[in-house]
PDB file of C-alpha atoms in Angstrom:
ATOM      1  CA  MET A   1     -63.184 -71.564  40.262  1.00 95.00           C
ATOM      2  CA  TYR A   2     -59.601 -72.955  39.450  1.00 98.00           C
ATOM      3  CA  SER A   3     -58.713 -71.730  36.075  1.00 98.00           C
ATOM      4  CA  ALA A   4     -55.952 -72.790  34.084  1.00 98.00           C
ATOM      5  CA  THR A   5     -55.203 -69.769  32.184  1.00 98.00           C
ATOM      6  CA  SER A   6     -51.100 -69.847  31.324  1.00 98.00           C
ATOM      7  CA  TRP A   7     -50.709 -72.440  28.876  1.00 98.00           C
ATOM      8  CA  LYS A   8     -49.338 -71.494  25.305  1.00 98.00           C
ATOM      9  CA  ASP A   9     -48.810 -74.701  23.662  1.00 98.00           C
ATOM     10  CA  PHE A  10     -52.597 -75.847  24.573  1.00 98.00           C
ATOM     11  CA  ALA A  11     -56.052 -74.505  24.095  1.00 98.00           C
ATOM     12  CA  VAL A  12     -59.356 -75.252  24.217  1.00 98.00           C
ATOM     13  CA  LEU A  13     -60.691 -73.842  20.883  1.00 98.00           C
ATOM     14  CA  ASP A  14     -64.095 -74.654  21.134  1.00 98.00           C
ATOM     15  CA  THR A  15     -66.900 -77.180  22.995  1.00 98.00           C
ATOM     16  CA  GLY A  16     -70.263 -78.300  22.452  1.00 98.00           C
ATOM     17  CA  ASP A  17     -72.698 -80.872  21.514  1.00 98.00           C
ATOM     18  CA  GLY A  18     -70.912 -83.494  23.792  1.00 97.00           C
ATOM     19  CA  GLU A  19     -67.679 -82.766  22.539  1.00 98.00           C
ATOM     20  CA  LYS A  20     -64.435 -80.779  23.112  1.00 98.00           C
ATOM     21  CA  LEU A  21     -61.966 -79.436  20.226  1.00 98.00           C
ATOM     22  CA  GLU A  22     -58.353 -78.940  21.301  1.00 98.00           C
ATOM     23  CA  ARG A  23     -55.038 -77.484  20.398  1.00 98.00           C
ATOM     24  CA  TRP A  24     -51.905 -79.761  21.586  1.00 98.00           C
ATOM     25  CA  GLY A  25     -48.920 -78.082  20.408  1.00 98.00           C
ATOM     26  CA  ASP A  26     -49.592 -77.779  16.372  1.00 97.00           C
ATOM     27  CA  ILE A  27     -52.170 -80.839  16.310  1.00 98.00           C
ATOM     28  CA  ILE A  28     -56.263 -80.409  17.027  1.00 98.00           C
ATOM     29  CA  LEU A  29     -57.937 -83.394  18.525  1.00 98.00           C
ATOM     30  CA  ARG A  30     -61.748 -83.733  19.042  1.00 98.00           C
ATOM     31  CA  ARG A  31     -62.955 -85.718  21.756  1.00 97.00           C
ATOM     32  CA  PRO A  32     -66.067 -86.780  23.488  1.00 96.00           C
ATOM     33  CA  ASP A  33     -66.581 -84.865  26.810  1.00 96.00           C
ATOM     34  CA  PRO A  34     -70.526 -85.557  28.322  1.00 93.00           C
ATOM     35  CA  GLN A  35     -70.821 -82.319  29.941  1.00 94.00           C
ATOM     36  CA  THR A  36     -70.477 -79.934  26.867  1.00 97.00           C
ATOM     37  CA  ILE A  37     -74.416 -80.122  26.451  1.00 97.00           C
ATOM     38  CA  TRP A  38     -74.731 -77.056  25.173  1.00 98.00           C
ATOM     39  CA  PRO A  39     -74.363 -76.241  21.045  1.00 98.00           C
ATOM     40  CA  LYS A  40     -70.723 -75.395  19.388  1.00 98.00           C
ATOM     41  CA  ARG A  41     -69.830 -71.725  19.224  1.00 97.00           C
ATOM     42  CA  ASN A  42     -67.698 -72.006  15.702  1.00 96.00           C
ATOM     43  CA  PRO A  43     -68.994 -75.208  13.850  1.00 96.00           C
ATOM     44  CA  ALA A  44     -66.511 -74.476  10.847  1.00 95.00           C
ATOM     45  CA  LEU A  45     -63.578 -74.641  13.337  1.00 96.00           C
ATOM     46  CA  TRP A  46     -64.261 -78.379  13.938  1.00 98.00           C
ATOM     47  CA  GLU A  47     -63.505 -79.016  10.583  1.00 96.00           C
ATOM     48  CA  ARG A  48     -59.840 -78.384  11.102  1.00 96.00           C
ATOM     49  CA  ALA A  49     -59.261 -81.592  13.796  1.00 98.00           C
ATOM     50  CA  ASP A  50     -56.603 -83.928  12.650  1.00 98.00           C
ATOM     51  CA  ALA A  51     -57.806 -86.662  14.424  1.00 97.00           C
ATOM     52  CA  ARG A  52     -61.308 -87.105  16.324  1.00 97.00           C
ATOM     53  CA  TYR A  53     -62.060 -90.104  18.928  1.00 97.00           C
ATOM     54  CA  PHE A  54     -64.976 -92.083  18.175  1.00 95.00           C
ATOM     55  CA  ARG A  55     -66.679 -94.267  21.289  1.00 88.00           C
ATOM     56  CA  SER A  56     -67.705 -97.489  20.876  1.00 83.00           C
ATOM     57  CA  GLU A  57     -71.012 -98.896  22.024  1.00 74.00           C
ATOM     58  CA  ARG A  58     -69.349-102.240  23.382  1.00 73.00           C
ATOM     59  CA  GLY A  59     -66.738 -99.582  25.391  1.00 72.00           C
ATOM     60  CA  GLY A  60     -63.891 -97.886  24.504  1.00 80.00           C
ATOM     61  CA  GLY A  61     -63.277 -95.901  21.122  1.00 90.00           C
ATOM     62  CA  GLU A  62     -61.130 -95.494  18.309  1.00 93.00           C
ATOM     63  CA  TRP A  63     -59.479 -92.150  16.734  1.00 96.00           C
ATOM     64  CA  LYS A  64     -60.027 -91.527  12.849  1.00 96.00           C
ATOM     65  CA  PHE A  65     -56.856 -89.678  11.285  1.00 96.00           C
ATOM     66  CA  THR A  66     -57.326 -87.178   8.715  1.00 95.00           C
ATOM     67  CA  ARG A  67     -53.615 -86.644   8.003  1.00 94.00           C
ATOM     68  CA  ARG A  68     -50.806 -88.728   9.338  1.00 94.00           C
ATOM     69  CA  LEU A  69     -49.628 -87.821  12.564  1.00 95.00           C
ATOM     70  CA  PRO A  70     -46.312 -88.196  14.691  1.00 96.00           C
ATOM     71  CA  GLU A  71     -46.232 -91.375  17.058  1.00 94.00           C
ATOM     72  CA  GLN A  72     -45.493 -88.983  19.841  1.00 96.00           C
ATOM     73  CA  TRP A  73     -44.781 -85.256  20.510  1.00 98.00           C
ATOM     74  CA  THR A  74     -43.501 -82.480  23.239  1.00 98.00           C
ATOM     75  CA  LEU A  75     -45.776 -79.985  25.008  1.00 98.00           C
ATOM     76  CA  SER A  76     -44.434 -77.488  27.213  1.00 98.00           C
ATOM     77  CA  TYR A  77     -45.676 -75.583  30.106  1.00 98.00           C
ATOM     78  CA  ARG A  78     -43.179 -72.993  31.675  1.00 98.00           C
ATOM     79  CA  ASP A  79     -40.251 -74.825  32.668  1.00 97.00           C
ATOM     80  CA  LEU A  80     -41.849 -78.210  32.079  1.00 98.00           C
ATOM     81  CA  ARG A  81     -41.857 -80.774  29.289  1.00 98.00           C
ATOM     82  CA  PHE A  82     -44.403 -83.737  28.643  1.00 98.00           C
ATOM     83  CA  LYS A  83     -44.801 -86.760  26.094  1.00 98.00           C
ATOM     84  CA  VAL A  84     -47.856 -86.563  24.595  1.00 98.00           C
ATOM     85  CA  HIS A  85     -49.914 -88.845  21.848  1.00 96.00           C
ATOM     86  CA  PRO A  86     -53.483 -90.052  21.159  1.00 95.00           C
ATOM     87  CA  THR A  87     -54.160 -93.321  22.974  1.00 92.00           C
ATOM     88  CA  GLY A  88     -56.791 -95.767  22.896  1.00 86.00           C
ATOM     89  CA  PHE A  89     -58.510 -95.143  25.928  1.00 85.00           C
ATOM     90  CA  LYS A  90     -59.336 -91.402  24.463  1.00 91.00           C
ATOM     91  CA  HIS A  91     -56.588 -89.622  26.417  1.00 94.00           C
ATOM     92  CA  THR A  92     -53.383 -88.059  25.234  1.00 97.00           C
ATOM     93  CA  GLY A  93     -51.265 -88.676  28.608  1.00 97.00           C
ATOM     94  CA  LEU A  94     -51.951 -85.346  30.107  1.00 98.00           C
ATOM     95  CA  PHE A  95     -54.769 -83.521  31.953  1.00 97.00           C
ATOM     96  CA  PRO A  96     -54.027 -79.795  30.932  1.00 98.00           C
ATOM     97  CA  GLU A  97     -56.361 -78.357  33.503  1.00 98.00           C
ATOM     98  CA  GLN A  98     -53.542 -79.456  36.373  1.00 98.00           C
ATOM     99  CA  ALA A  99     -51.710 -76.612  35.293  1.00 98.00           C
ATOM    100  CA  VAL A 100     -53.540 -74.310  37.626  1.00 98.00           C
ATOM    101  CA  ASN A 101     -52.512 -77.181  40.773  1.00 98.00           C
ATOM    102  CA  TRP A 102     -48.856 -77.315  39.329  1.00 98.00           C
ATOM    103  CA  ASP A 103     -48.433 -73.680  39.816  1.00 98.00           C
ATOM    104  CA  TRP A 104     -50.126 -73.505  43.320  1.00 98.00           C
ATOM    105  CA  MET A 105     -48.007 -76.659  44.331  1.00 98.00           C
ATOM    106  CA  SER A 106     -44.515 -75.342  42.929  1.00 98.00           C
ATOM    107  CA  GLY A 107     -45.206 -72.152  44.607  1.00 98.00           C
ATOM    108  CA  ILE A 108     -45.531 -73.255  47.781  1.00 98.00           C
ATOM    109  CA  VAL A 109     -42.517 -75.798  47.127  1.00 98.00           C
ATOM    110  CA  SER A 110     -40.470 -72.983  45.700  1.00 98.00           C
ATOM    111  CA  ALA A 111     -41.184 -70.783  48.770  1.00 98.00           C
ATOM    112  CA  ARG A 112     -39.789 -73.467  51.137  1.00 98.00           C
ATOM    113  CA  THR A 113     -36.610 -74.254  49.180  1.00 97.00           C
ATOM    114  CA  ALA A 114     -35.912 -70.557  49.324  1.00 97.00           C
ATOM    115  CA  ARG A 115     -35.937 -70.724  53.167  1.00 97.00           C
ATOM    116  CA  HIS A 116     -33.796 -73.708  52.893  1.00 97.00           C
ATOM    117  CA  GLU A 117     -36.650 -76.324  53.807  1.00 97.00           C
ATOM    118  CA  SER A 118     -36.395 -79.498  52.310  1.00 97.00           C
ATOM    119  CA  THR A 119     -40.082 -80.839  51.143  1.00 98.00           C
ATOM    120  CA  ALA A 120     -40.954 -84.321  50.191  1.00 98.00           C
ATOM    121  CA  VAL A 121     -44.249 -84.530  48.406  1.00 98.00           C
ATOM    122  CA  LEU A 122     -46.223 -88.006  48.002  1.00 98.00           C
ATOM    123  CA  ASN A 123     -48.102 -88.238  44.644  1.00 98.00           C
ATOM    124  CA  LEU A 124     -50.627 -91.055  44.771  1.00 98.00           C
ATOM    125  CA  PHE A 125     -52.253 -92.252  41.361  1.00 96.00           C
ATOM    126  CA  ALA A 126     -49.323 -90.326  39.849  1.00 97.00           C
ATOM    127  CA  TYR A 127     -50.243 -91.359  36.063  1.00 96.00           C
ATOM    128  CA  THR A 128     -47.872 -89.662  33.666  1.00 98.00           C
ATOM    129  CA  GLY A 129     -46.350 -87.466  36.758  1.00 98.00           C
ATOM    130  CA  GLY A 130     -47.798 -83.962  35.818  1.00 98.00           C
ATOM    131  CA  ALA A 131     -47.457 -82.930  39.623  1.00 98.00           C
ATOM    132  CA  THR A 132     -44.482 -85.182  39.798  1.00 98.00           C
ATOM    133  CA  MET A 133     -42.537 -82.812  37.098  1.00 98.00           C
ATOM    134  CA  ALA A 134     -44.046 -79.291  38.667  1.00 98.00           C
ATOM    135  CA  CYS A 135     -42.596 -80.163  42.395  1.00 98.00           C
ATOM    136  CA  ALA A 136     -39.581 -81.648  41.798  1.00 98.00           C
ATOM    137  CA  LYS A 137     -38.659 -78.881  39.168  1.00 98.00           C
ATOM    138  CA  ALA A 138     -39.356 -76.270  42.181  1.00 98.00           C
ATOM    139  CA  GLY A 139     -36.908 -78.245  44.691  1.00 98.00           C
ATOM    140  CA  ALA A 140     -39.228 -81.517  46.217  1.00 98.00           C
ATOM    141  CA  THR A 141     -38.249 -84.966  46.513  1.00 98.00           C
ATOM    142  CA  VAL A 142     -41.284 -86.734  45.066  1.00 98.00           C
ATOM    143  CA  CYS A 143     -42.037 -90.303  45.889  1.00 98.00           C
ATOM    144  CA  HIS A 144     -44.078 -90.952  42.299  1.00 98.00           C
ATOM    145  CA  VAL A 145     -46.905 -94.130  43.396  1.00 98.00           C
ATOM    146  CA  ASP A 146     -49.119 -95.715  40.291  1.00 96.00           C
ATOM    147  CA  ALA A 147     -50.536 -99.040  39.996  1.00 93.00           C
ATOM    148  CA  ALA A 148     -50.242 -98.642  35.912  1.00 93.00           C
ATOM    149  CA  LYS A 149     -45.914 -99.895  34.993  1.00 95.00           C
ATOM    150  CA  GLY A 150     -46.747 -98.173  31.600  1.00 95.00           C
ATOM    151  CA  MET A 151     -48.076 -95.182  33.130  1.00 96.00           C
ATOM    152  CA  THR A 152     -45.212 -94.867  35.011  1.00 97.00           C
ATOM    153  CA  GLN A 153     -42.752 -95.568  32.541  1.00 98.00           C
ATOM    154  CA  TRP A 154     -44.499 -92.628  30.925  1.00 98.00           C
ATOM    155  CA  ALA A 155     -43.398 -90.408  33.739  1.00 98.00           C
ATOM    156  CA  ARG A 156     -40.030 -91.573  33.866  1.00 98.00           C
ATOM    157  CA  GLU A 157     -39.557 -90.293  30.354  1.00 98.00           C
ATOM    158  CA  ASN A 158     -41.269 -86.978  30.880  1.00 98.00           C
ATOM    159  CA  ALA A 159     -38.413 -86.639  33.848  1.00 98.00           C
ATOM    160  CA  GLN A 160     -35.742 -87.017  31.496  1.00 98.00           C
ATOM    161  CA  LEU A 161     -37.380 -84.808  29.177  1.00 98.00           C
ATOM    162  CA  CYS A 162     -37.763 -82.072  32.031  1.00 98.00           C
ATOM    163  CA  LYS A 163     -34.273 -82.733  32.724  1.00 98.00           C
ATOM    164  CA  LEU A 164     -35.014 -84.024  36.609  1.00 98.00           C
ATOM    165  CA  PRO A 165     -31.762 -85.368  38.585  1.00 96.00           C
ATOM    166  CA  GLU A 166     -32.124 -88.877  39.102  1.00 93.00           C
ATOM    167  CA  THR A 167     -32.349 -88.365  42.763  1.00 96.00           C
ATOM    168  CA  SER A 168     -35.657 -86.238  43.198  1.00 98.00           C
ATOM    169  CA  VAL A 169     -37.691 -88.933  42.206  1.00 98.00           C
ATOM    170  CA  ARG A 170     -38.818 -92.237  43.745  1.00 98.00           C
ATOM    171  CA  TRP A 171     -40.793 -94.490  41.481  1.00 98.00           C
ATOM    172  CA  ILE A 172     -43.226 -96.950  42.730  1.00 98.00           C
ATOM    173  CA  VAL A 173     -45.312 -99.205  41.132  1.00 97.00           C
ATOM    174  CA  ASP A 174     -48.206-100.163  43.594  1.00 95.00           C
ATOM    175  CA  ASP A 175     -51.753-100.505  44.519  1.00 91.00           C
ATOM    176  CA  CYS A 176     -52.045 -96.641  46.321  1.00 93.00           C
ATOM    177  CA  LEU A 177     -53.735 -97.428  49.290  1.00 92.00           C
ATOM    178  CA  LYS A 178     -51.422-100.544  50.108  1.00 93.00           C
ATOM    179  CA  PHE A 179     -48.628 -98.451  49.811  1.00 96.00           C
ATOM    180  CA  VAL A 180     -50.204 -95.842  52.161  1.00 97.00           C
ATOM    181  CA  ARG A 181     -50.805 -98.104  54.743  1.00 97.00           C
ATOM    182  CA  ARG A 182     -47.391 -99.857  54.614  1.00 98.00           C
ATOM    183  CA  GLU A 183     -45.827 -96.151  54.757  1.00 98.00           C
ATOM    184  CA  ILE A 184     -48.115 -95.541  57.939  1.00 98.00           C
ATOM    185  CA  LYS A 185     -46.452 -98.713  59.622  1.00 98.00           C
ATOM    186  CA  ARG A 186     -43.330 -97.936  58.488  1.00 98.00           C
ATOM    187  CA  GLY A 187     -43.181 -94.077  60.188  1.00 98.00           C
ATOM    188  CA  ASN A 188     -42.503 -92.468  56.810  1.00 98.00           C
ATOM    189  CA  LYS A 189     -43.824 -88.609  56.602  1.00 98.00           C
ATOM    190  CA  TYR A 190     -44.179 -86.283  53.822  1.00 98.00           C
ATOM    191  CA  ASP A 191     -44.608 -82.335  53.948  1.00 98.00           C
ATOM    192  CA  GLY A 192     -46.866 -82.301  50.766  1.00 98.00           C
ATOM    193  CA  ILE A 193     -49.820 -84.971  49.702  1.00 98.00           C
ATOM    194  CA  VAL A 194     -51.338 -84.919  46.487  1.00 98.00           C
ATOM    195  CA  MET A 195     -53.950 -87.777  44.999  1.00 96.00           C
ATOM    196  CA  ASP A 196     -55.505 -87.791  41.661  1.00 94.00           C
ATOM    197  CA  PRO A 197     -57.852 -91.126  42.014  1.00 91.00           C
ATOM    198  CA  PRO A 198     -59.772 -92.155  39.227  1.00 84.00           C
ATOM    199  CA  SER A 199     -63.852 -92.179  39.226  1.00 79.00           C
ATOM    200  CA  TYR A 200     -63.322 -96.518  38.946  1.00 70.00           C
ATOM    201  CA  GLY A 201     -61.085 -98.645  39.499  1.00 69.00           C
ATOM    202  CA  ARG A 202     -60.360-102.518  40.363  1.00 63.00           C
ATOM    203  CA  GLY A 203     -59.109-103.435  43.296  1.00 55.00           C
ATOM    204  CA  PRO A 204     -55.917-106.435  43.848  1.00 52.00           C
ATOM    205  CA  GLY A 205     -58.586-109.099  43.624  1.00 61.00           C
ATOM    206  CA  GLY A 206     -60.075-107.426  40.295  1.00 65.00           C
ATOM    207  CA  GLU A 207     -62.964-106.068  42.363  1.00 62.00           C
ATOM    208  CA  VAL A 208     -64.753-102.989  40.948  1.00 70.00           C
ATOM    209  CA  TRP A 209     -64.715-100.299  43.059  1.00 68.00           C
ATOM    210  CA  LYS A 210     -66.151 -96.518  42.997  1.00 78.00           C
ATOM    211  CA  LEU A 211     -64.271 -93.252  44.243  1.00 79.00           C
ATOM    212  CA  GLU A 212     -67.352 -92.352  46.252  1.00 77.00           C
ATOM    213  CA  ASP A 213     -66.945 -95.374  48.333  1.00 78.00           C
ATOM    214  CA  CYS A 214     -63.635 -94.851  49.260  1.00 81.00           C
ATOM    215  CA  ALA A 215     -62.499 -91.530  49.211  1.00 89.00           C
ATOM    216  CA  PHE A 216     -62.562 -90.666  52.646  1.00 92.00           C
ATOM    217  CA  ASP A 217     -60.688 -93.722  53.580  1.00 92.00           C
ATOM    218  CA  LEU A 218     -58.183 -92.545  51.052  1.00 93.00           C
ATOM    219  CA  VAL A 219     -57.780 -89.035  52.323  1.00 96.00           C
ATOM    220  CA  ASN A 220     -58.461 -90.030  56.011  1.00 97.00           C
ATOM    221  CA  GLU A 221     -55.246 -92.608  55.887  1.00 97.00           C
ATOM    222  CA  ALA A 222     -52.942 -90.558  53.751  1.00 98.00           C
ATOM    223  CA  ALA A 223     -53.138 -87.804  56.039  1.00 98.00           C
ATOM    224  CA  GLN A 224     -51.301 -89.822  58.765  1.00 98.00           C
ATOM    225  CA  LEU A 225     -48.327 -89.632  56.459  1.00 98.00           C
ATOM    226  CA  LEU A 226     -47.987 -85.604  56.492  1.00 98.00           C
ATOM    227  CA  SER A 227     -45.084 -84.513  58.834  1.00 98.00           C
ATOM    228  CA  ASP A 228     -45.046 -82.225  61.962  1.00 96.00           C
ATOM    229  CA  HIS A 229     -44.461 -78.947  59.719  1.00 96.00           C
ATOM    230  CA  PRO A 230     -46.687 -79.821  56.586  1.00 98.00           C
ATOM    231  CA  ALA A 231     -47.184 -77.675  53.457  1.00 98.00           C
ATOM    232  CA  PHE A 232     -49.871 -78.759  51.506  1.00 98.00           C
ATOM    233  CA  PHE A 233     -52.450 -81.646  50.689  1.00 98.00           C
ATOM    234  CA  LEU A 234     -54.032 -81.990  47.265  1.00 98.00           C
ATOM    235  CA  PHE A 235     -57.192 -83.960  46.248  1.00 97.00           C
ATOM    236  CA  ASN A 236     -58.276 -84.265  42.385  1.00 96.00           C
ATOM    237  CA  GLY A 237     -61.925 -85.045  42.003  1.00 92.00           C
ATOM    238  CA  TYR A 238     -63.261 -86.138  38.503  1.00 87.00           C
ATOM    239  CA  THR A 239     -66.575 -87.846  39.689  1.00 80.00           C
ATOM    240  CA  THR A 240     -69.645 -86.225  38.982  1.00 75.00           C
ATOM    241  CA  GLY A 241     -70.501 -86.973  42.857  1.00 74.00           C
ATOM    242  CA  LEU A 242     -67.728 -85.119  44.265  1.00 86.00           C
ATOM    243  CA  GLN A 243     -68.857 -81.451  44.040  1.00 93.00           C
ATOM    244  CA  PRO A 244     -66.392 -79.032  45.836  1.00 96.00           C
ATOM    245  CA  ALA A 245     -68.182 -78.902  48.546  1.00 96.00           C
ATOM    246  CA  VAL A 246     -67.878 -83.106  49.296  1.00 94.00           C
ATOM    247  CA  LEU A 247     -64.037 -82.300  48.656  1.00 96.00           C
ATOM    248  CA  LYS A 248     -63.868 -79.249  51.350  1.00 97.00           C
ATOM    249  CA  ASN A 249     -65.472 -81.860  53.788  1.00 96.00           C
ATOM    250  CA  LEU A 250     -63.601 -84.655  53.426  1.00 96.00           C
ATOM    251  CA  LEU A 251     -60.368 -82.398  53.710  1.00 98.00           C
ATOM    252  CA  ASP A 252     -61.920 -80.616  56.923  1.00 98.00           C
ATOM    253  CA  PHE A 253     -62.742 -84.005  58.651  1.00 97.00           C
ATOM    254  CA  ALA A 254     -59.470 -85.669  57.726  1.00 97.00           C
ATOM    255  CA  VAL A 255     -56.887 -83.093  57.574  1.00 98.00           C
ATOM    256  CA  CYS A 256     -57.902 -79.707  59.781  1.00 98.00           C
ATOM    257  CA  SER A 257     -59.224 -82.134  62.406  1.00 96.00           C
ATOM    258  CA  ARG A 258     -55.582 -83.262  62.998  1.00 96.00           C
ATOM    259  CA  PHE A 259     -53.780 -80.239  61.881  1.00 97.00           C
ATOM    260  CA  GLY A 260     -56.135 -77.395  61.926  1.00 97.00           C
ATOM    261  CA  GLY A 261     -55.261 -75.113  58.902  1.00 98.00           C
ATOM    262  CA  HIS A 262     -57.267 -73.715  55.852  1.00 98.00           C
ATOM    263  CA  ALA A 263     -59.744 -76.289  53.633  1.00 98.00           C
ATOM    264  CA  GLU A 264     -61.072 -74.984  50.169  1.00 98.00           C
ATOM    265  CA  ALA A 265     -62.576 -76.654  47.033  1.00 98.00           C
ATOM    266  CA  GLU A 266     -63.620 -75.162  43.796  1.00 98.00           C
ATOM    267  CA  GLU A 267     -64.039 -76.485  40.045  1.00 97.00           C
ATOM    268  CA  VAL A 268     -61.378 -76.647  37.635  1.00 97.00           C
ATOM    269  CA  CYS A 269     -61.809 -75.383  34.479  1.00 97.00           C
ATOM    270  CA  LEU A 270     -60.009 -74.657  31.053  1.00 98.00           C
ATOM    271  CA  PRO A 271     -60.615 -71.297  29.198  1.00 98.00           C
ATOM    272  CA  ALA A 272     -62.324 -71.878  25.743  1.00 98.00           C
ATOM    273  CA  GLN A 273     -61.342 -69.447  22.952  1.00 97.00           C
ATOM    274  CA  ALA A 274     -64.313 -69.580  21.582  1.00 97.00           C
ATOM    275  CA  GLY A 275     -65.961 -69.017  24.701  1.00 97.00           C
ATOM    276  CA  GLY A 276     -67.139 -70.634  27.824  1.00 96.00           C
ATOM    277  CA  VAL A 277     -64.952 -72.642  29.943  1.00 97.00           C
ATOM    278  CA  LEU A 278     -64.583 -76.237  30.069  1.00 97.00           C
ATOM    279  CA  PRO A 279     -65.089 -78.233  33.330  1.00 96.00           C
ATOM    280  CA  CYS A 280     -62.664 -80.173  34.347  1.00 96.00           C
ATOM    281  CA  GLY A 281     -63.565 -82.103  37.847  1.00 95.00           C
ATOM    282  CA  ALA A 282     -62.690 -79.895  41.410  1.00 96.00           C
ATOM    283  CA  SER A 283     -59.704 -79.974  43.476  1.00 98.00           C
ATOM    284  CA  GLY A 284     -59.813 -79.391  47.237  1.00 98.00           C
ATOM    285  CA  ARG A 285     -56.930 -77.676  48.472  1.00 98.00           C
ATOM    286  CA  TRP A 286     -55.212 -77.799  52.267  1.00 98.00           C
ATOM    287  CA  THR A 287     -52.777 -75.374  53.541  1.00 98.00           C
ATOM    288  CA  PRO A 288     -51.664 -75.206  57.256  1.00 97.00           C
TER     289      PRO A 288
END
């Protein structure tokens, strides 16, 4: 499995009984997680939570605070900095488990940069830009695409925190699949592609789609944008049905069939200080 073990500003303290307890800087948050079906290992730890998220039977939920928290604060990971805060939909604006993929991508980009090779990266479903920051810091130029204007603005703020040059990122607010199809027609190419699609979404007409129904089309069409000398392709899946073997098969069909190379896929996890690991989906990786 791919495990993000290099965090200092973030830690999973304990998991169990359908929840996870995490330290974000010096703030401790308690959030639901349906995969943690085992008992809590250290129940006393949970009383230290500064805020707890409760799901609503009507959908969504709300935070209950035990002390006043700042409206937002900053986390550091290596030379990256990110703005975080509790949102109304449980998230904080950052998926810490993805640090293991940030390291992987930045290592590839840094090696190309050292050889004086340019690297153009397409980040689809880019959210608040964790992968964007990692690749740009390593020397890539990044096209950052997300359909949510608010998330793109959040990513711009993260870019300022990371002190990225304005020319290193191109910001696009658009439907990702539509953008990919337009880029194919334009003949544009990228050396690296990363996509982090949600499990569920809505199409341009408001129709609901499930990732399992369109995952192959997403990967297959995006693969057409890889350059003649590509560096990597990363597909992240948080959907239960998209097991690592499924992601590897997608990359084999869509990418290896065109470029050769090697595809692999593993679960992504975070170590928990009280013991065990927190499962966080899966990632499929391709390299030439």
